[in-house]
Coordinates of C-alpha atoms in Angstrom, one line a residue:
M1 CA -35.2 -1.1 21.9
S2 CA -36.7 -4.2 20.6
N3 CA -35.1 -6.1 17.7
A4 CA -38.0 -5.4 15.6
A5 CA -37.5 -1.8 16.0
G6 CA -34.0 -2.0 14.6
T7 CA -32.2 -0.4 17.4
A8 CA -29.7 -1.2 20.0
L9 CA -27.9 0.1 23.1
G10 CA -25.9 2.9 21.9
F11 CA -23.2 5.6 23.1
A12 CA -22.7 8.9 21.4
I13 CA -19.0 10.2 20.8
A14 CA -18.6 13.6 19.2
D15 CA -21.2 13.4 16.3
R16 CA -21.2 9.6 16.0
V17 CA -23.2 6.9 17.6
F18 CA -21.9 3.5 18.4
R19 CA -23.5 0.2 19.4
L20 CA -22.3 -1.0 22.9
P21 CA -21.0 -4.6 23.2
P22 CA -22.8 -6.8 25.8
D23 CA -19.9 -6.4 28.3
A24 CA -20.0 -2.6 28.4
A25 CA -21.3 -1.0 31.6
P26 CA -21.9 2.4 32.8
A27 CA -19.1 4.0 34.7
A28 CA -18.5 6.8 37.1
P29 CA -16.3 9.7 35.6
P30 CA -12.5 9.0 36.2
P31 CA -10.6 10.9 38.6
A32 CA -7.9 13.6 37.5
M33 CA -5.1 11.9 35.6
A34 CA -1.6 13.0 34.7
P35 CA -1.0 13.4 30.6
L36 CA 0.8 10.7 29.0
P37 CA 3.9 11.6 27.0
N38 CA 3.4 10.8 23.4
A39 CA -0.1 9.7 23.9
P40 CA -2.1 9.1 20.8
E41 CA -5.3 11.5 20.3
G42 CA -8.0 10.8 22.7
L43 CA -6.0 9.0 25.3
R44 CA -6.6 11.0 28.6
G45 CA -4.3 9.0 30.8
L46 CA -4.4 5.9 32.9
I47 CA -6.2 4.9 36.2
L48 CA -5.9 1.9 38.5
Q49 CA -9.2 0.1 39.1
G50 CA -9.7 -3.4 40.7
G51 CA -5.8 -4.1 40.3
R52 CA -5.8 -3.3 36.6
L53 CA -4.4 -0.3 34.8
L54 CA -7.1 1.0 32.5
A55 CA -6.7 3.4 29.5
V56 CA -9.1 6.2 29.6
W57 CA -10.4 7.5 26.2
C58 CA -12.3 10.6 25.3
W59 CA -12.6 12.8 22.3
D60 CA -15.2 15.1 23.9
A61 CA -14.3 18.4 25.5
A62 CA -16.8 17.9 28.3
P63 CA -18.0 14.4 28.5
T64 CA -21.2 13.6 30.4
A65 CA -21.3 9.9 30.2
W66 CA -18.9 7.1 30.6
V67 CA -18.8 3.4 29.8
R68 CA -16.4 0.7 31.0
L69 CA -15.1 -1.9 28.4
E70 CA -12.8 -4.8 29.1
D71 CA -9.4 -2.9 29.4
G72 CA -10.5 0.8 29.6
M73 CA -13.0 3.5 29.7
I74 CA -14.6 5.8 27.0
G75 CA -16.1 9.1 27.8
G76 CA -19.1 10.7 25.5
H77 CA -21.9 13.0 25.7
A78 CA -25.0 10.9 25.6
V79 CA -26.4 7.3 25.8
P80 CA -29.0 7.2 22.9
L81 CA -30.4 4.5 20.9
A82 CA -28.3 3.2 18.2
D83 CA -29.3 1.8 14.7
A84 CA -28.6 -2.1 14.7
D85 CA -26.0 -1.6 11.8
A86 CA -24.1 1.3 13.8
P87 CA -20.6 0.5 14.2
L88 CA -19.5 -1.3 17.5
L89 CA -17.8 0.5 20.2
R90 CA -14.3 -0.8 20.7
L91 CA -11.1 0.4 22.4
P92 CA -8.4 1.8 20.3
D93 CA -5.3 -0.1 20.1
L94 CA -2.4 0.9 22.2
P95 CA 1.1 1.1 20.7
P96 CA 2.7 -2.5 21.1
P97 CA 5.8 -3.0 23.2
P98 CA 9.1 -2.6 21.2
P99 CA 10.7 -5.8 20.0
A100 CA 13.2 -7.4 22.3
Q101 CA 16.8 -6.1 21.5
A102 CA 20.2 -6.5 23.1
M103 CA 21.2 -3.8 25.7
P104 CA 22.3 -0.6 24.0
A105 CA 25.8 0.5 24.8
V106 CA 26.0 3.0 27.6
T107 CA 26.0 6.7 26.4
T108 CA 25.8 9.9 27.8
A109 CA 23.9 11.5 24.9
P110 CA 20.5 13.0 26.2
R111 CA 17.6 10.9 25.5
T112 CA 14.8 12.5 23.3
A113 CA 11.3 11.3 23.1
S114 CA 9.8 9.8 19.9
A115 CA 6.3 10.3 18.4
T116 CA 6.2 6.7 17.9
A117 CA 7.6 5.5 21.4
P118 CA 5.5 3.0 23.2
L119 CA 3.4 4.1 26.1
A120 CA 4.9 3.2 29.4
V121 CA 4.4 3.2 33.1
T122 CA 6.9 4.2 35.8
L123 CA 7.4 2.0 38.7
T124 CA 8.8 3.6 42.0
L125 CA 10.3 2.1 45.0
G126 CA 12.1 4.6 47.3
A127 CA 14.3 6.6 45.2
G128 CA 14.4 3.8 42.4
R129 CA 12.5 4.4 39.0
A130 CA 11.9 1.6 36.3
H131 CA 10.0 1.7 33.3
L132 CA 7.6 -0.9 31.6
P133 CA 5.7 -0.7 28.4
M134 CA 2.1 -0.4 29.1
A135 CA 1.1 -3.2 26.9
A136 CA 3.3 -5.6 28.9
L137 CA 1.8 -4.8 32.2
A138 CA -0.9 -7.3 33.3
G139 CA -2.0 -5.8 36.5
I140 CA -1.1 -4.3 39.8
R141 CA -1.5 -6.7 42.9
P142 CA -1.0 -6.2 46.6
W143 CA 2.4 -7.2 47.9
P144 CA 2.0 -11.1 48.9
D145 CA 2.0 -12.2 52.7
S146 CA 3.9 -15.0 51.9
I147 CA 6.9 -15.8 49.6
T148 CA 8.6 -19.1 48.8
P149 CA 12.5 -18.8 48.1
V150 CA 13.9 -20.2 44.8
P151 CA 16.3 -22.8 45.6
D152 CA 19.8 -22.1 44.4
A153 CA 18.8 -18.9 42.7
D154 CA 20.4 -15.6 41.5
A155 CA 20.6 -12.6 43.8
G156 CA 18.1 -11.1 41.7
L157 CA 15.2 -13.2 42.7
L158 CA 13.2 -12.8 45.8
G159 CA 10.9 -16.2 45.3
Y160 CA 7.7 -17.4 44.3
A161 CA 4.2 -16.0 45.5
A162 CA 0.6 -17.1 44.9
I163 CA -1.6 -14.2 43.5
T164 CA -5.0 -14.1 41.9
D165 CA -3.3 -14.6 38.3
G166 CA -1.5 -17.8 39.6
P167 CA 2.0 -18.3 40.8
V168 CA 4.4 -15.4 40.0
L169 CA 8.3 -15.0 40.2
L170 CA 9.2 -12.0 42.4
L171 CA 12.1 -10.0 41.3
S172 CA 14.4 -8.1 43.9
P173 CA 14.4 -4.4 44.1
G174 CA 18.2 -4.3 43.3
W175 CA 17.7 -6.2 40.1
C176 CA 14.6 -4.0 39.0
F177 CA 15.9 -0.5 40.0
G178 CA 19.7 -1.0 40.2
T179 CA 19.8 -0.1 44.0
A180 CA 18.8 -1.4 47.4
A181 CA 15.3 -0.6 48.5
T182 CA 15.1 2.1 51.3
E183 CA 11.5 1.0 52.2
P184 CA 9.5 -1.9 51.6
P185 CA 7.5 -2.7 48.8
T186 CA 3.5 -2.5 49.0
H187 CA 2.5 -3.8 45.5
L188 CA 3.2 -5.8 42.6
A189 CA 3.5 -4.7 39.0
I190 CA 2.7 -8.0 37.2
L191 CA 4.5 -8.5 33.8
R192 CA 3.1 -11.3 31.4
H193 CA 6.0 -11.9 29.1
E194 CA 6.6 -15.0 26.7
H195 CA 3.8 -16.7 28.5
R196 CA 5.5 -16.3 31.9
L197 CA 4.6 -14.4 35.0
L198 CA 7.0 -11.9 36.7
G199 CA 6.4 -9.5 39.7
F200 CA 8.3 -6.3 40.1
P201 CA 8.1 -4.7 43.6
C202 CA 6.8 -1.2 43.8
R203 CA 5.0 1.4 45.9
A204 CA 3.6 3.7 43.3
V205 CA 2.7 3.3 39.4
A206 CA 2.1 6.3 37.3
P207 CA 2.4 7.3 33.6
G208 CA 6.1 7.8 32.5
E209 CA 8.2 8.0 29.6
A210 CA 9.0 5.0 27.6
G211 CA 11.7 3.0 29.0
E212 CA 13.8 0.1 27.5
A213 CA 15.9 -1.1 30.5
L214 CA 13.9 -4.0 32.0
L215 CA 12.6 -5.8 28.9
P216 CA 15.9 -6.1 27.1
R217 CA 17.5 -7.3 30.3
L218 CA 15.1 -10.2 30.5
T219 CA 15.3 -11.0 26.7
G220 CA 18.7 -10.1 25.7
T221 CA 21.0 -11.1 28.4
P222 CA 22.1 -14.6 30.0
E223 CA 21.0 -13.3 33.2
G224 CA 17.6 -12.4 32.1
Q225 CA 17.3 -15.8 30.4
R226 CA 18.0 -17.5 33.6
I227 CA 15.3 -15.7 35.3
L228 CA 12.6 -16.2 32.4
A229 CA 13.5 -20.0 32.8
L230 CA 12.5 -20.0 36.4
A231 CA 9.2 -18.1 36.1
P232 CA 6.0 -19.9 36.0
R233 CA 4.0 -20.2 32.9
S234 CA 0.9 -18.0 33.0
Q235 CA -2.4 -19.9 32.6
P236 CA -5.0 -18.6 30.2
I237 CA -7.4 -16.3 32.0
A238 CA -11.0 -17.5 31.6
P239 CA -13.4 -14.7 30.8
P240 CA -16.0 -14.2 33.6
P241 CA -19.3 -15.9 33.1
P242 CA -21.8 -13.6 31.6
R243 CA -24.4 -11.9 34.0
P244 CA -27.8 -12.3 32.7
H245 CA -29.2 -8.9 32.1
R246 CA -32.3 -7.1 31.1
T247 CA -32.3 -4.0 28.7
L248 CA -34.2 -1.2 30.2
L249 CA -34.9 2.3 29.0
L250 CA -34.1 5.2 31.5
C251 CA -36.3 8.1 31.4
Q252 CA -37.4 11.3 33.6
A253 CA -40.8 12.5 34.4
G254 CA -42.4 14.3 37.3
G255 CA -38.8 15.2 38.6
A256 CA -37.9 11.5 39.1
P257 CA -36.1 8.9 37.0
F258 CA -37.9 5.8 36.1
F259 CA -37.2 2.6 33.8
L260 CA -39.5 1.0 31.2
P261 CA -38.6 -2.4 29.7
A262 CA -37.3 -1.8 26.3
S263 CA -39.5 -4.5 24.8
E264 CA -42.4 -2.4 25.7
V265 CA -41.3 0.6 24.0
E266 CA -42.0 0.6 20.0
A267 CA -40.1 3.8 19.2
V268 CA -38.8 7.0 20.4
I269 CA -40.2 10.2 19.0
P270 CA -38.0 13.5 19.2
P271 CA -39.2 16.3 21.2
R272 CA -42.3 18.1 19.8
R273 CA -45.2 20.2 21.0
P274 CA -48.3 17.8 21.0
L275 CA -51.3 18.8 18.7
P276 CA -54.3 20.2 20.9
M277 CA -57.4 17.9 21.0
P278 CA -60.4 17.9 23.2
A279 CA -60.1 16.4 26.7
P280 CA -61.8 13.0 27.3
S281 CA -65.5 13.6 28.4
D282 CA -65.3 11.3 31.4
G283 CA -62.5 13.8 32.8
S284 CA -59.9 11.1 32.9
A285 CA -56.3 12.5 33.3
P286 CA -54.4 13.9 31.6
L287 CA -54.2 13.9 27.7
L288 CA -51.7 16.3 26.5
G289 CA -52.9 16.2 22.8
A290 CA -52.0 14.0 19.8
S291 CA -48.9 13.4 17.7
A292 CA -48.3 12.0 14.3
H293 CA -45.9 9.3 13.9
R294 CA -45.4 6.8 11.1
G295 CA -48.7 7.7 9.5
A296 CA -50.7 7.3 12.8
I297 CA -52.3 9.9 15.1
L298 CA -51.4 8.9 18.5
P299 CA -53.0 10.3 21.8
V300 CA -50.3 11.8 24.0
I301 CA -50.3 10.6 27.6
D302 CA -48.6 12.8 30.3
A303 CA -46.1 10.4 32.2
A304 CA -45.5 13.0 35.0
S305 CA -49.1 12.7 36.2
R306 CA -48.3 9.3 37.8
L307 CA -44.6 10.2 38.8
G308 CA -44.3 13.4 40.4
S309 CA -45.3 17.1 40.3
A310 CA -42.6 18.5 38.0
P311 CA -44.5 19.4 34.9
L312 CA -43.2 18.4 31.4
P313 CA -41.4 20.8 28.9
S314 CA -43.7 22.2 26.2
E315 CA -42.0 20.1 23.5
P316 CA -41.4 16.8 25.3
P317 CA -39.8 13.6 23.9
M318 CA -42.2 10.8 23.5
L319 CA -42.3 7.0 23.7
R320 CA -44.6 5.1 21.2
L321 CA -46.1 2.2 23.0
P322 CA -47.5 -0.8 21.2
G323 CA -51.2 -1.8 21.3
T324 CA -54.4 -1.1 19.6
P325 CA -54.6 1.9 19.4
P326 CA -51.0 3.0 20.0
L327 CA -50.2 5.5 22.4
A328 CA -47.3 8.0 22.8
L329 CA -46.1 8.5 26.4
A330 CA -44.6 12.1 26.9
V331 CA -41.7 12.2 29.5
A332 CA -39.3 15.0 30.4
S333 CA -35.8 13.5 29.1
I334 CA -34.7 10.2 27.7
S335 CA -31.3 9.1 29.0
G336 CA -31.0 6.0 26.9
L337 CA -31.0 2.1 27.2
R338 CA -29.1 0.5 30.1
A339 CA -28.1 -3.3 30.5
I340 CA -29.1 -4.0 33.8
P341 CA -28.0 -7.3 35.5
E342 CA -30.9 -9.3 36.6
D343 CA -29.7 -9.8 40.2
D344 CA -29.9 -6.1 40.4
I345 CA -33.8 -6.1 39.8
A346 CA -36.1 -6.8 42.5
P347 CA -39.4 -7.6 41.2
I348 CA -42.6 -6.4 42.9
P349 CA -45.6 -8.8 42.4
G350 CA -48.9 -7.7 40.8
D351 CA -49.9 -5.6 37.8
G352 CA -49.6 -2.1 39.4
L353 CA -47.7 0.7 38.1
I354 CA -44.3 -0.5 39.5
A355 CA -42.8 -3.8 38.1
A356 CA -39.5 -3.7 40.1
M357 CA -37.0 -1.6 41.9
V358 CA -33.6 -1.4 40.1
H359 CA -30.5 -0.7 42.0
T360 CA -28.2 1.2 39.6
E361 CA -25.4 3.5 40.2
G362 CA -25.9 3.8 44.0
R363 CA -29.7 4.3 44.0
L364 CA -33.1 2.5 43.5
V365 CA -35.0 3.6 40.4
P366 CA -38.4 2.1 39.8
L367 CA -39.2 -0.1 36.8
C368 CA -42.7 0.8 35.5
H369 CA -45.2 -1.1 33.3
A370 CA -45.4 0.8 30.4
A371 CA -49.2 0.0 29.9
A372 CA -49.9 0.6 33.3
L373 CA -48.1 4.0 33.3
A374 CA -50.3 5.0 30.2
G375 CA -53.4 3.1 31.0
Q376 CA -53.9 4.4 34.6
A377 CA -53.2 7.8 33.3
A378 CA -55.7 7.7 30.4

């Protein structure tokens, strides 16, 4: 909604509505996930997307909408308008990795889970298993095609490789898992530690119990210190340039979805039955009635008459359009605001009903002129 209306792009979780940050984007529901041991409330699990391990958060029993933020996803039950002073939606903080300590003495006592243990992922290569704190994992990358050996290096190193994050030092399967690999690795788990990049060979990554074997070996032993000294320093990752976008309001009427520019909508009126009023004498179509809003009586226009054959509900939500006199546009439902990249909006010249076609979530949805939709129907 426009700034003057005091509203912003929002997201509903349980009974609270949050403002969405500019980098938030609608997302498809995540796949089924294995539960995380000792996970905090709301953390459903982890998914691998675009080479990154993302935390998936949701407090609703049956979420109907998902948004992607920088390092994770959040599920909710609606995407309504939010007040400009509503709290900003952000990802909860994950438990940090434990501080580096010397390797503990070998013991045969059974290991018990701790309620405060850091979240971890398990790397798998053949029969080998190793654990890393999730907070230390920078991403998952394909196994490199070319590896440059490290001159006069310890047996625990495979060499250097160039990946999208920059040069990385690859550790050997024997060093990571304590045993020779029975099958070749297919991926790298990237550890960003002490401003250095290291790559751990693996074939699978999954949620796992907190393990304390790898980090203490790097930070608390002479062998690990030699490895860290050879690892390239990681370069700061520049954030991607912002994509220009337009805020659009997604609605349904006549059995079809359509967008309106948020700047062309003055307010959202909750569902109500329009008050009866005489039809226009010239027979122009179709006036549903009238509705009172903010001290004004607004003629209510049926948006479905221009967009499809499905009738509106008896108590439709309405959109107040600016103008003199102002109008109310009745629709079947309002899904909420969407931040659509400009390059996903294909303009259609002219002043007709359709201003552009919008490519969103794998489909094309028309962007209508609000005045044309109401004026041509009135």
